[in-house]
Amino acid sequence: MSRFNSNKFRESIGDYFSYTFFFKNRRKIKDIKEILFKIIIYTTSISSIVFLFGIIISIFKEGWSIFVSYGIIKFLFGMSWHPTHYPPEFGIFPLIMGSICITIGSLIVAIPLGLGSAIYVSEIANNRVKEILKPIIELLANIPSVVYGLVGMAFFAPLVQRIFNIPIGLNVFSASVILGIMIIPIISSVSEDALSTVPKQLKEGSYALGANKWETITKIIIPSAKTGIIVSIVLGFGRAIGETMVVLMIAGGSPHIPKSIFQSARPLTSAIASEMGEAIIGSQHYHSLFGIAIVLFIIIFITNLIVELAVKKKWRIK
Amino acid sequence: MNIKKFITILIVVPLTFISLNTDIQAKAKCKIVIAGSTTVLPIAQRSAELYMDVNSDANITVRGGGSGVGIAALIDGRCDIADASRSMKTKELKIARGKGVNPVGNIIATDGIAIVVNKSNPIKNITLEQLRDIYTGKTVNWKELGGNDAQIVSISRDYSSGTFEVFKKLVLKGDKVKNDVLMLASNKGVSTTVNQTKGALGYIGLGYISDDLKVLTVNSVYPTKENVSNNNYPIARPLFMYTNGKPKGLIKSFIDFILSDNGKKIVEETGYVPVQ
C-alpha cells in the first residue's frame, strides 16, 4: 500500500482517456493496425492457394485408383463407356473426342465473331457506339450458362433440326454454336485489350506511309497484337472445354465418337455432372468420374500454362 | 465509422437471433431428414408438407440428389430416410453393414415406365423384344416396325439414373445399350425432346406423361394405374424409402401416413400408383 501513489494513478488513468495519450501513442496504434491488416490480407491470399491444393489433392486422391485398377491406357483410350453395365467399361476416349469436337466447333463460331467485334470496337467504332457496344458484349458474358442451355434446348435445337432436316437437333453443331456465342465475350474483350495497347506511333506511321484502314488493321495492328489474340483464343478454349451446363443440355449425351457434326456427343464435363449424383460413393464408377476430373484439370492446367508463358514473353519483349 | 458500426450491428444481430431461433426449434421439434431419388421426391415433399400441417411438432426436411446420394447419406447417418427408385445394390448393402447400418426398404408406391413417341408417329404398340432390339442397335428404322421410313431416334435416361437401371433390367435384360443412344439428364428433358422430334422414342416415369406425347402399349398393355398395380404392365418398379432398421417413432408414423388413405391420394396426385 505504501508503494501505491494515488496521485500518479489518477494521472495515468486520466492520461489514458486524454487526447495526449492518443497522440503520443498514435504511432503504436497505427503499427498494430498495420500488422493486423497484413495478417488478414496474408491469410486471405494464402487461403486461395490452400483451396487450390485442397481441390487438387482431393481429385487426385479419389481419381487415382481408377488409373491403377482399370489401367491408365485402357481408361484414356478405351472406346466404350458403360459405367453401370456388368462388367463395367470405363473407356473415356469417346468423351474426350466429344469435348474436343464441341470445343473446336465453338471456337470456329467464336473466333471470327469475337475478333471481328474486338477490331470494330477498338479500331473502327466511334466513342458513342463503343459505349453502347461494350456493355452489351459484357452482358453476354454475364448470362448464366443454364439460360444459354435452356434457349438452346427449347428454341435452337428444334430450329437446327428443321433447317437441316436431320433426325435430332441435340447434336455437336447446336452445342458448338451456343457454346461459341457464350465464349464470344471472352475472346472479344481480351483481344480488344490487346488491340488497344498497340502503340499509336505504329498506326500513325502506317497511315503516314499511305496505308488505308484495312491495310493498317490487317498488316500492322493484328500482327502486333498477335500474342494477346492468341491468349484470348486459349482462354476461350479453356472456358469452352470446362463448360458443363450447355453441353449437358444440348449435346445429346451419346457416348460415341461423333462421325458428323449432326450426331450427338457426350463431353467429359457432362458425363461427370449427369452421373455423379447417382454413382455409388467409393465404387469404381465414382473413382472413374474423378479420373475424368483429373483429365479435365490437366487440360485446363496446360491451357493456363500457355497463357502464362505467352503473357510473360510479351512483357519481356517490352 | 459510425455507419460501419451500424451496418455491422444490422447484420450481426439478426443473424444471431436467427441462429438461436433455429437452434431452439431443432431442439423442440422432432426432426426427420429425407434425401434421395428425384423420382420419389414429389411424393416425399407433398406428404411431408401435409404431415407437418397435422403434426405441428414434427420437422421434416426433404432433399433430392438421386437414389445413390440418398443411400450414401443414410449409410453415413446424414439422413433418416433414403428415397430410392431402385433396390439397394449388394455393394451398398455391404458398405452399410460394415458401418453398422441395417437398411430396411419400405415400398411406398409403384411406378410404371411409359414408352413414348412423337404424336405424329403412327405406331401404337411395341413389344419388349422390339424395344430391346432398338436400344441395342439392331433395329434402326421405324419401317421395320411397320411405321414410316424414318430413322429411330432412341432416347435414354442417363447411366446412373434409377429409371435407366430399371429399364436396363426389365427391357435390355443385361445387354449393353447402344453407343449412339441419346442420354438425357431428366424425365422432363426426355419428354421435351420426344415432343420436338418426329422420329423419337423415349421412356419416362408415369408421372411425366402429358398430352404432348403419345404413349405406346407394351405387349398390348397400356400403362394405366390398374395395369401397373396388378403387374399386367411389364415395365414397372417399386419405389422405396430406406430406413436404418425397422422404422420407429416419428419415422414410422410418417411412413404409415404415406401408406394411409390420405397418403395414397398424394401418391395418385403426383402421378404414381399406390401400394395395394
Coordinates of C-alpha atoms in Angstrom, one line a residue:
Chain A
M1 CA 0.0 0.0 0.0
S2 CA 2.9 2.2 0.8
R3 CA 4.2 2.0 -2.7
F4 CA 0.9 2.9 -4.2
N5 CA 0.9 6.6 -5.2
S6 CA -2.8 7.6 -5.6
N7 CA -1.9 10.8 -7.4
K8 CA 0.1 9.1 -10.0
F9 CA -2.5 6.5 -10.5
R10 CA -5.2 9.2 -11.1
E11 CA -2.9 10.9 -13.5
S12 CA -2.2 7.8 -15.5
I13 CA -5.9 6.9 -15.7
G14 CA -6.6 10.5 -16.8
D15 CA -3.8 10.1 -19.4
Y16 CA -5.3 7.0 -20.8
F17 CA -8.5 8.8 -21.8
S18 CA -6.9 12.1 -22.8
Y19 CA -6.0 13.1 -26.3
T20 CA -2.4 13.5 -25.4
F21 CA -2.2 9.8 -24.7
F22 CA -3.7 9.1 -28.1
F23 CA -1.3 11.4 -29.9
K24 CA 1.7 10.1 -28.1
N25 CA 0.9 6.5 -28.9
R26 CA -0.6 7.1 -32.3
R27 CA 2.3 5.5 -34.0
K28 CA 1.9 2.3 -31.9
I29 CA -1.8 2.0 -32.6
K30 CA -1.1 2.5 -36.3
D31 CA 1.6 -0.2 -36.1
I32 CA -0.9 -2.6 -34.6
K33 CA -3.5 -1.8 -37.2
E34 CA -1.0 -2.3 -39.9
I35 CA 0.2 -5.7 -38.6
L36 CA -3.4 -6.8 -38.2
F37 CA -4.2 -5.7 -41.7
K38 CA -1.2 -7.6 -43.0
I39 CA -2.2 -10.7 -41.2
I40 CA -5.7 -10.6 -42.6
I41 CA -4.6 -9.9 -46.1
Y42 CA -1.9 -12.6 -45.9
T43 CA -4.5 -15.2 -44.7
T44 CA -6.9 -14.4 -47.5
S45 CA -4.2 -14.7 -50.1
I46 CA -2.9 -17.9 -48.6
S47 CA -6.5 -19.3 -48.4
S48 CA -6.9 -19.4 -52.2
I49 CA -3.7 -21.4 -52.5
V50 CA -5.0 -23.7 -49.8
F51 CA -8.3 -24.2 -51.6
L52 CA -6.5 -24.9 -54.9
F53 CA -4.2 -27.5 -53.3
G54 CA -7.2 -29.0 -51.4
I55 CA -9.0 -29.4 -54.7
I56 CA -6.0 -30.9 -56.5
I57 CA -5.3 -33.3 -53.6
S58 CA -8.9 -34.5 -53.3
I59 CA -9.5 -35.1 -57.0
F60 CA -6.2 -37.0 -57.3
K61 CA -6.8 -38.9 -54.2
E62 CA -10.3 -40.0 -55.4
G63 CA -9.4 -40.4 -59.0
W64 CA -6.0 -42.1 -58.9
S65 CA -7.3 -45.5 -58.1
I66 CA -9.1 -45.8 -61.4
F67 CA -5.8 -45.4 -63.3
V68 CA -4.4 -48.3 -61.1
S69 CA -7.3 -50.6 -61.0
Y70 CA -8.5 -50.2 -64.6
G71 CA -5.3 -49.3 -66.4
I72 CA -4.4 -45.8 -67.5
I73 CA -4.1 -46.7 -71.2
K74 CA -7.4 -48.6 -71.1
F75 CA -9.0 -45.6 -69.3
L76 CA -7.8 -42.9 -71.6
F77 CA -8.0 -44.7 -75.0
G78 CA -10.8 -47.3 -74.3
M79 CA -13.6 -46.9 -76.9
S80 CA -16.6 -47.8 -74.8
W81 CA -18.1 -46.0 -71.8
H82 CA -20.6 -48.3 -70.0
P83 CA -20.0 -47.5 -66.3
T84 CA -23.1 -49.2 -64.9
H85 CA -23.0 -52.3 -67.1
Y86 CA -21.7 -55.6 -65.8
P87 CA -18.7 -55.8 -66.3
P88 CA -18.3 -52.0 -66.4
E89 CA -16.3 -50.3 -69.2
F90 CA -14.6 -47.0 -68.5
G91 CA -13.0 -46.0 -71.8
I92 CA -13.2 -42.2 -71.9
F93 CA -11.8 -41.7 -75.4
P94 CA -15.3 -41.1 -77.0
L95 CA -15.9 -38.5 -74.2
I96 CA -12.6 -36.8 -74.8
M97 CA -13.4 -36.7 -78.6
G98 CA -16.8 -35.3 -77.8
S99 CA -15.3 -32.5 -75.7
I100 CA -12.7 -31.7 -78.4
C101 CA -15.2 -31.7 -81.3
I102 CA -17.6 -29.3 -79.5
T103 CA -14.8 -27.1 -78.3
I104 CA -13.2 -26.8 -81.7
G105 CA -16.7 -26.1 -83.2
S106 CA -17.3 -23.4 -80.7
L107 CA -14.0 -21.8 -81.5
I108 CA -14.9 -21.8 -85.2
V109 CA -18.0 -19.9 -84.3
A110 CA -16.5 -17.6 -81.7
I111 CA -13.1 -16.6 -83.2
P112 CA -14.4 -14.7 -86.2
L113 CA -17.3 -13.1 -84.3
G114 CA -15.2 -12.3 -81.2
L115 CA -12.2 -11.0 -83.1
G116 CA -14.4 -9.1 -85.5
S117 CA -16.3 -7.3 -82.7
A118 CA -13.0 -6.6 -80.9
I119 CA -11.5 -4.9 -84.1
Y120 CA -14.7 -3.0 -84.7
V121 CA -14.9 -1.7 -81.1
S122 CA -11.2 -0.8 -80.7
E123 CA -10.4 0.5 -84.2
I124 CA -13.5 1.5 -86.2
A125 CA -16.3 2.4 -83.9
N126 CA -16.6 6.0 -82.6
N127 CA -16.9 6.6 -78.8
R128 CA -20.7 6.6 -78.7
V129 CA -21.0 3.3 -80.4
K130 CA -18.2 1.9 -78.3
E131 CA -20.1 3.0 -75.1
I132 CA -23.2 1.1 -76.2
L133 CA -21.4 -2.0 -77.7
K134 CA -19.0 -2.8 -74.9
P135 CA -21.6 -3.2 -72.1
I136 CA -23.7 -5.3 -74.4
I137 CA -20.9 -7.7 -75.1
E138 CA -20.1 -7.8 -71.4
L139 CA -23.7 -8.6 -70.7
L140 CA -23.4 -11.6 -73.0
A141 CA -20.7 -12.8 -70.7
N142 CA -22.9 -12.5 -67.6
I143 CA -25.9 -14.5 -68.7
P144 CA -25.9 -17.7 -66.7
S145 CA -24.9 -20.8 -68.7
V146 CA -28.1 -22.6 -67.8
V147 CA -30.0 -19.9 -69.6
Y148 CA -28.0 -20.5 -72.7
G149 CA -28.7 -24.2 -72.3
L150 CA -32.4 -23.6 -71.9
V151 CA -32.6 -21.4 -75.0
G152 CA -30.5 -23.9 -77.0
M153 CA -32.7 -26.8 -75.9
A154 CA -36.1 -25.2 -76.3
F155 CA -35.5 -23.0 -79.4
F156 CA -32.2 -23.5 -81.2
A157 CA -32.1 -27.3 -81.3
P158 CA -35.6 -27.7 -82.9
L159 CA -34.7 -24.9 -85.4
V160 CA -31.5 -26.7 -86.4
Q161 CA -33.5 -29.9 -86.8
R162 CA -36.0 -28.2 -89.1
I163 CA -33.5 -26.2 -91.2
F164 CA -31.1 -29.1 -91.9
N165 CA -33.9 -31.7 -91.9
I166 CA -32.0 -34.1 -89.6
P167 CA -33.5 -36.6 -87.2
I168 CA -32.3 -34.8 -84.0
G169 CA -31.4 -31.2 -83.0
L170 CA -29.4 -32.1 -79.9
N171 CA -26.0 -32.5 -81.6
V172 CA -22.5 -31.3 -81.8
F173 CA -23.5 -28.5 -84.2
S174 CA -26.1 -27.0 -81.9
A175 CA -23.9 -27.3 -78.8
S176 CA -20.9 -25.7 -80.7
V177 CA -23.0 -22.7 -81.8
I178 CA -24.5 -22.0 -78.4
L179 CA -21.1 -22.5 -76.7
G180 CA -19.5 -20.3 -79.3
I181 CA -21.9 -17.5 -78.5
M182 CA -21.0 -17.9 -74.9
I183 CA -17.3 -17.5 -75.3
I184 CA -17.5 -14.6 -77.8
P185 CA -17.2 -12.1 -74.9
I186 CA -14.0 -13.7 -73.6
I187 CA -12.3 -13.6 -77.0
S188 CA -13.7 -10.2 -77.8
S189 CA -12.7 -8.4 -74.5
V190 CA -9.3 -9.9 -74.1
S191 CA -8.3 -9.3 -77.7
E192 CA -9.8 -5.8 -77.6
D193 CA -7.4 -5.1 -74.7
A194 CA -4.5 -6.4 -76.8
L195 CA -5.6 -4.3 -79.8
S196 CA -5.9 -1.1 -77.8
T197 CA -2.4 -1.4 -76.4
V198 CA -0.8 -1.3 -79.8
P199 CA 1.3 1.9 -79.8
K200 CA -0.2 4.9 -81.5
Q201 CA 3.1 5.5 -83.4
L202 CA 2.8 2.2 -85.3
K203 CA -0.7 3.1 -86.5
E204 CA 0.2 6.7 -87.4
G205 CA 3.4 5.5 -89.2
S206 CA 1.3 3.2 -91.2
Y207 CA -1.2 5.9 -92.2
A208 CA 1.7 8.2 -93.0
L209 CA 3.1 5.7 -95.4
G210 CA -0.2 5.8 -97.3
A211 CA -1.8 2.6 -96.0
N212 CA -5.6 2.7 -95.7
K213 CA -7.6 1.5 -92.7
W214 CA -8.0 -2.1 -93.9
E215 CA -4.2 -2.4 -94.6
T216 CA -3.3 -0.9 -91.2
I217 CA -5.6 -3.2 -89.3
T218 CA -4.6 -6.4 -91.1
K219 CA -0.9 -5.7 -91.6
I220 CA 0.0 -3.6 -88.5
I221 CA -2.4 -3.8 -85.7
I222 CA -3.3 -7.5 -85.7
P223 CA 0.3 -8.8 -86.1
S224 CA 1.5 -6.6 -83.3
A225 CA -1.4 -7.7 -81.0
K226 CA -0.9 -11.3 -82.0
T227 CA 0.1 -12.6 -78.6
G228 CA -2.9 -11.1 -76.9
I229 CA -5.2 -12.5 -79.5
I230 CA -3.7 -16.0 -79.1
V231 CA -4.1 -15.7 -75.3
S232 CA -7.8 -14.7 -75.8
I233 CA -8.3 -17.8 -78.0
V234 CA -6.6 -20.1 -75.5
L235 CA -8.7 -18.6 -72.7
G236 CA -11.8 -19.2 -74.8
F237 CA -10.7 -22.8 -75.4
G238 CA -10.3 -23.3 -71.6
R239 CA -13.7 -21.9 -70.9
A240 CA -15.4 -23.9 -73.6
I241 CA -13.9 -27.3 -72.6
G242 CA -14.8 -26.7 -69.0
E243 CA -18.4 -25.6 -69.7
T244 CA -20.9 -28.1 -68.3
M245 CA -24.5 -26.9 -68.4
V246 CA -24.7 -26.0 -72.0
V247 CA -23.3 -29.3 -73.3
L248 CA -25.3 -31.3 -70.7
M249 CA -28.5 -29.8 -72.1
I250 CA -27.7 -29.6 -75.8
A251 CA -25.1 -32.1 -76.8
G252 CA -27.4 -35.1 -76.5
G253 CA -25.1 -37.3 -74.4
S254 CA -24.4 -40.3 -76.7
P255 CA -21.2 -41.9 -75.6
H256 CA -19.6 -42.4 -79.0
I257 CA -17.2 -40.5 -81.2
P258 CA -19.4 -38.2 -83.4
K259 CA -19.0 -39.1 -87.0
S260 CA -20.6 -35.9 -88.3
I261 CA -21.5 -32.6 -86.8
F262 CA -25.1 -33.6 -86.7
Q263 CA -24.5 -36.5 -84.3
S264 CA -24.8 -36.1 -80.6
A265 CA -21.8 -36.4 -78.3
R266 CA -21.0 -36.8 -74.6
P267 CA -18.3 -34.4 -73.4
L268 CA -16.3 -35.1 -70.3
T269 CA -18.0 -32.4 -68.2
S270 CA -21.5 -33.6 -68.9
A271 CA -20.5 -37.2 -68.0
I272 CA -19.4 -36.0 -64.6
A273 CA -22.4 -33.8 -64.0
S274 CA -25.0 -36.3 -65.0
E275 CA -23.5 -39.4 -63.4
M276 CA -22.0 -38.1 -60.1
G277 CA -25.4 -37.7 -58.4
E278 CA -26.2 -41.4 -58.6
A279 CA -22.8 -43.1 -58.6
I280 CA -22.2 -45.2 -55.5
I281 CA -19.6 -43.5 -53.4
G282 CA -16.4 -45.5 -53.3
S283 CA -17.3 -47.6 -56.4
Q284 CA -15.1 -47.8 -59.5
H285 CA -17.7 -45.7 -61.3
Y286 CA -17.2 -42.9 -58.7
H287 CA -13.5 -43.1 -59.0
S288 CA -13.7 -43.0 -62.8
L289 CA -15.6 -39.7 -62.6
F290 CA -12.8 -38.3 -60.5
G291 CA -10.4 -39.7 -63.1
I292 CA -12.3 -37.6 -65.7
A293 CA -11.9 -34.6 -63.4
I294 CA -8.1 -35.2 -63.4
V295 CA -8.0 -35.3 -67.2
L296 CA -10.0 -32.0 -67.3
F297 CA -7.8 -30.5 -64.7
I298 CA -4.7 -31.3 -66.7
I299 CA -6.2 -29.9 -69.9
I300 CA -7.1 -26.6 -68.1
F301 CA -3.7 -26.5 -66.4
I302 CA -1.9 -26.8 -69.8
T303 CA -4.1 -24.0 -71.3
N304 CA -3.4 -21.7 -68.3
L305 CA 0.3 -22.5 -68.6
I306 CA 0.3 -21.5 -72.3
V307 CA -1.4 -18.2 -71.4
E308 CA 1.0 -17.5 -68.5
L309 CA 4.1 -18.2 -70.7
A310 CA 2.7 -16.1 -73.6
V311 CA 2.0 -13.2 -71.4
K312 CA 5.4 -13.3 -69.7
K313 CA 7.1 -13.5 -73.2
K314 CA 5.2 -10.4 -74.3
W315 CA 6.3 -8.5 -71.2
R316 CA 9.9 -9.4 -71.7
I317 CA 9.9 -8.1 -75.3
K318 CA 8.5 -4.8 -74.0
Chain B
M1 CA -17.0 4.7 -38.6
N2 CA -20.5 5.1 -37.1
I3 CA -22.1 3.9 -40.3
K4 CA -19.9 0.9 -40.5
K5 CA -20.7 0.0 -36.9
F6 CA -24.4 0.4 -37.6
I7 CA -24.2 -1.9 -40.6
T8 CA -22.3 -4.5 -38.6
I9 CA -24.9 -4.4 -35.9
L10 CA -27.6 -4.6 -38.5
I11 CA -26.0 -7.8 -39.9
V12 CA -24.8 -9.5 -36.8
V13 CA -27.8 -9.1 -34.5
P14 CA -30.5 -10.6 -36.8
L15 CA -28.1 -13.4 -37.7
T16 CA -27.6 -14.2 -34.0
F17 CA -31.3 -14.3 -33.5
I18 CA -31.9 -16.5 -36.5
S19 CA -29.2 -18.9 -35.4
L20 CA -30.5 -19.0 -31.9
N21 CA -34.0 -19.4 -33.1
T22 CA -33.3 -22.4 -35.4
D23 CA -31.3 -24.0 -32.6
I24 CA -34.3 -23.8 -30.3
Q25 CA -36.6 -25.1 -33.0
A26 CA -34.4 -28.0 -33.7
K27 CA -34.3 -28.9 -30.1
A28 CA -38.0 -28.5 -29.5
K29 CA -39.2 -30.4 -32.6
C30 CA -38.7 -34.0 -33.6
K31 CA -36.7 -33.9 -36.8
I32 CA -36.5 -36.2 -39.8
V33 CA -34.2 -35.6 -42.8
I34 CA -35.2 -37.3 -46.1
A35 CA -32.8 -37.4 -49.1
G36 CA -32.6 -39.3 -52.3
S37 CA -34.3 -40.1 -55.6
T38 CA -35.8 -37.3 -57.6
T39 CA -38.5 -39.8 -58.8
V40 CA -39.7 -40.2 -55.2
L41 CA -39.1 -36.5 -54.3
P42 CA -42.7 -35.2 -55.3
I43 CA -44.3 -37.9 -53.0
A44 CA -41.9 -37.2 -50.1
Q45 CA -42.3 -33.4 -50.5
R46 CA -46.1 -33.3 -50.6
S47 CA -46.5 -35.9 -47.8
A48 CA -44.0 -34.0 -45.6
E49 CA -46.0 -30.8 -46.1
L50 CA -49.3 -32.3 -45.2
Y51 CA -47.9 -34.4 -42.4
M52 CA -46.4 -31.3 -40.8
D53 CA -49.8 -29.5 -41.1
V54 CA -51.3 -32.2 -39.0
N55 CA -48.4 -32.8 -36.6
S56 CA -47.1 -29.4 -35.8
D57 CA -44.2 -30.6 -33.6
A58 CA -42.7 -32.6 -36.5
N59 CA -39.9 -31.0 -38.6
I60 CA -39.3 -32.8 -41.9
T61 CA -36.6 -31.7 -44.3
V62 CA -36.8 -33.2 -47.8
R63 CA -33.9 -33.1 -50.2
G64 CA -33.3 -34.6 -53.7
G65 CA -30.0 -35.7 -55.0
G66 CA -30.7 -39.1 -56.5
S67 CA -31.0 -42.6 -55.2
G68 CA -27.3 -43.1 -54.8
V69 CA -26.9 -39.9 -52.9
G70 CA -29.8 -40.7 -50.5
I71 CA -28.5 -44.2 -49.8
A72 CA -24.9 -42.9 -49.1
A73 CA -26.4 -40.3 -46.8
L74 CA -28.3 -43.0 -44.9
I75 CA -25.2 -45.1 -44.5
D76 CA -23.3 -42.1 -43.2
G77 CA -26.1 -41.1 -40.8
R78 CA -26.8 -37.8 -42.5
C79 CA -30.4 -38.7 -43.2
D80 CA -33.1 -40.8 -41.6
I81 CA -35.0 -41.8 -44.7
A82 CA -33.3 -42.5 -48.1
D83 CA -35.7 -42.3 -51.1
A84 CA -34.7 -44.8 -53.9
S85 CA -36.2 -45.6 -57.2
R86 CA -34.2 -48.9 -57.3
S87 CA -33.4 -51.5 -54.7
M88 CA -30.1 -51.2 -52.9
K89 CA -27.1 -52.9 -54.6
T90 CA -25.1 -55.6 -52.9
K91 CA -22.1 -53.3 -52.7
E92 CA -24.1 -50.6 -50.9
L93 CA -25.6 -53.2 -48.5
K94 CA -22.0 -54.4 -47.8
I95 CA -20.8 -50.9 -47.0
A96 CA -23.9 -50.2 -44.8
R97 CA -23.4 -53.4 -42.8
G98 CA -19.7 -52.5 -42.4
K99 CA -20.7 -49.3 -40.7
G100 CA -23.3 -50.9 -38.5
V101 CA -26.3 -49.7 -40.5
N102 CA -29.1 -52.1 -41.3
P103 CA -31.1 -50.7 -44.2
V104 CA -34.7 -51.7 -44.5
G105 CA -36.6 -51.0 -47.7
N106 CA -40.2 -49.8 -47.3
I107 CA -42.2 -49.9 -50.6
I108 CA -44.3 -46.8 -50.7
A109 CA -45.6 -46.7 -54.3
T110 CA -45.2 -48.3 -57.7
D111 CA -44.1 -46.5 -60.8
G112 CA -44.6 -47.6 -64.4
I113 CA -42.1 -46.6 -67.1
A114 CA -44.1 -45.4 -70.1
I115 CA -42.7 -45.8 -73.6
V116 CA -43.4 -42.6 -75.5
V117 CA -43.2 -41.4 -79.2
N118 CA -43.9 -38.2 -81.0
K119 CA -47.6 -37.5 -81.7
S120 CA -47.1 -37.8 -85.4
N121 CA -45.9 -41.4 -85.2
P122 CA -48.5 -43.9 -86.4
I123 CA -47.1 -46.8 -84.3
K124 CA -49.4 -47.9 -81.5
N125 CA -47.9 -51.0 -79.9
I126 CA -44.4 -52.2 -79.3
T127 CA -43.1 -55.5 -77.8
L128 CA -40.3 -55.8 -75.2
E129 CA -38.2 -57.7 -77.8
Q130 CA -38.7 -54.8 -80.3
L131 CA -37.6 -52.3 -77.6
R132 CA -34.6 -54.3 -76.8
D133 CA -33.6 -54.5 -80.5
I134 CA -33.9 -50.8 -80.8
Y135 CA -31.9 -49.9 -77.7
T136 CA -29.2 -52.4 -78.5
G137 CA -28.9 -51.1 -82.1
K138 CA -30.4 -54.0 -84.1
T139 CA -33.4 -52.0 -85.3
V140 CA -32.8 -48.5 -86.6
N141 CA -35.7 -47.6 -88.8
W142 CA -39.4 -47.2 -88.0
K143 CA -40.2 -49.1 -91.2
E144 CA -39.1 -52.4 -89.6
L145 CA -41.9 -51.9 -87.0
G146 CA -44.5 -51.1 -89.7
G147 CA -44.1 -47.3 -89.4
N148 CA -42.8 -44.6 -91.7
D149 CA -39.5 -44.8 -93.4
A150 CA -37.6 -42.7 -90.8
Q151 CA -34.6 -43.2 -88.5
I152 CA -35.5 -44.1 -84.9
V153 CA -34.0 -41.5 -82.6
S154 CA -33.8 -43.6 -79.4
I155 CA -33.6 -41.5 -76.2
S156 CA -32.5 -42.9 -72.9
R157 CA -32.1 -41.6 -69.4
D158 CA -28.5 -41.2 -68.1
Y159 CA -26.4 -44.2 -67.0
S160 CA -26.8 -43.6 -63.3
S161 CA -30.5 -42.7 -63.3
G162 CA -32.7 -45.2 -61.3
T163 CA -35.1 -45.2 -64.3
F164 CA -32.3 -46.3 -66.6
E165 CA -31.3 -49.0 -64.1
V166 CA -34.9 -50.4 -64.1
F167 CA -35.2 -50.1 -67.9
K168 CA -31.9 -51.9 -68.3
K169 CA -33.0 -54.7 -66.1
L170 CA -36.6 -55.2 -67.4
V171 CA -36.1 -54.3 -71.1
L172 CA -32.5 -54.8 -72.1
K173 CA -32.2 -57.8 -69.8
G174 CA -28.5 -57.2 -69.1
D175 CA -27.5 -56.2 -72.7
K176 CA -25.5 -53.1 -73.3
V177 CA -27.3 -50.1 -74.5
K178 CA -26.0 -49.0 -77.9
N179 CA -23.4 -46.2 -78.1
D180 CA -25.3 -43.7 -80.2
V181 CA -28.4 -43.5 -78.0
L182 CA -29.2 -40.0 -76.7
M183 CA -28.7 -39.8 -73.0
L184 CA -30.7 -37.0 -71.2
A185 CA -30.4 -36.0 -67.6
S186 CA -34.1 -35.8 -66.7
N187 CA -37.6 -37.1 -67.3
K188 CA -38.6 -33.6 -68.4
G189 CA -35.7 -33.5 -70.9
V190 CA -36.8 -36.8 -72.5
S191 CA -40.5 -35.6 -72.8
T192 CA -39.5 -32.3 -74.3
T193 CA -37.2 -33.9 -76.8
V194 CA -39.7 -36.5 -77.8
N195 CA -42.3 -33.8 -78.3
Q196 CA -39.9 -31.9 -80.6
T197 CA -38.5 -34.8 -82.6
K198 CA -40.6 -36.7 -85.1
G199 CA -38.6 -40.0 -85.1
A200 CA -38.1 -40.1 -81.3
L201 CA -38.6 -43.0 -79.0
G202 CA -38.1 -42.5 -75.3
Y203 CA -39.2 -43.7 -71.8
I204 CA -40.3 -41.7 -68.8
G205 CA -41.9 -42.2 -65.4
L206 CA -45.7 -42.5 -65.3
G207 CA -45.9 -39.1 -63.6
Y208 CA -44.4 -37.3 -66.6
I209 CA -47.0 -38.4 -69.2
S210 CA -48.7 -35.4 -70.9
D211 CA -50.9 -34.7 -73.8
D212 CA -47.9 -33.7 -75.9
L213 CA -46.7 -37.3 -76.1
K214 CA -48.1 -40.5 -77.5
V215 CA -47.9 -43.4 -75.1
L216 CA -47.4 -46.8 -76.7
T217 CA -48.9 -50.0 -75.4
V218 CA -46.2 -52.5 -74.4
N219 CA -47.1 -56.1 -75.3
S220 CA -50.6 -54.7 -76.0
V221 CA -50.9 -53.4 -72.4
Y222 CA -51.5 -49.7 -71.7
P223 CA -49.7 -48.3 -68.6
T224 CA -52.9 -47.4 -66.7
K225 CA -52.7 -47.4 -62.9
E226 CA -54.7 -50.6 -62.7
N227 CA -52.4 -52.4 -65.1
V228 CA -49.3 -51.2 -63.2
S229 CA -50.6 -52.1 -59.8
N230 CA -51.7 -55.6 -60.8
N231 CA -48.5 -56.3 -62.7
N232 CA -50.1 -56.6 -66.2
Y233 CA -47.8 -53.9 -67.5
P234 CA -44.3 -55.3 -68.0
I235 CA -42.1 -52.3 -67.1
A236 CA -43.0 -51.3 -63.6
R237 CA -40.9 -50.8 -60.5
P238 CA -41.4 -50.3 -56.8
L239 CA -40.3 -47.0 -55.1
F240 CA -38.6 -47.3 -51.8
M241 CA -38.0 -45.4 -48.6
Y242 CA -35.0 -47.0 -46.9
T243 CA -34.6 -46.6 -43.1
N244 CA -31.9 -47.7 -40.7
G245 CA -33.6 -50.7 -39.1
K246 CA -37.4 -51.1 -38.9
P247 CA -39.0 -47.7 -38.8
K248 CA -39.7 -46.5 -35.3
G249 CA -41.3 -43.5 -33.7
L250 CA -41.8 -40.4 -35.9
I251 CA -40.3 -42.1 -38.9
K252 CA -42.8 -45.0 -38.6
S253 CA -45.6 -42.6 -38.2
F254 CA -44.5 -40.7 -41.3
I255 CA -44.2 -43.8 -43.5
D256 CA -47.6 -45.1 -42.2
F257 CA -49.0 -41.7 -43.2
I258 CA -47.8 -42.2 -46.8
L259 CA -49.4 -45.7 -46.8
S260 CA -52.7 -44.4 -45.3
D261 CA -55.6 -43.3 -47.5
N262 CA -54.5 -39.7 -47.4
G263 CA -51.0 -40.7 -48.4
K264 CA -52.4 -42.8 -51.2
K265 CA -54.2 -39.8 -52.5
I266 CA -50.9 -37.9 -52.6
V267 CA -49.2 -40.7 -54.4
E268 CA -52.0 -40.7 -57.0
E269 CA -51.9 -36.9 -57.4
T270 CA -48.2 -37.0 -58.1
G271 CA -48.8 -39.5 -60.9
Y272 CA -47.7 -42.8 -59.3
V273 CA -49.6 -45.9 -58.3
P274 CA -50.3 -46.5 -54.6
V275 CA -49.3 -49.8 -52.9
Q276 CA -52.3 -52.2 -52.6

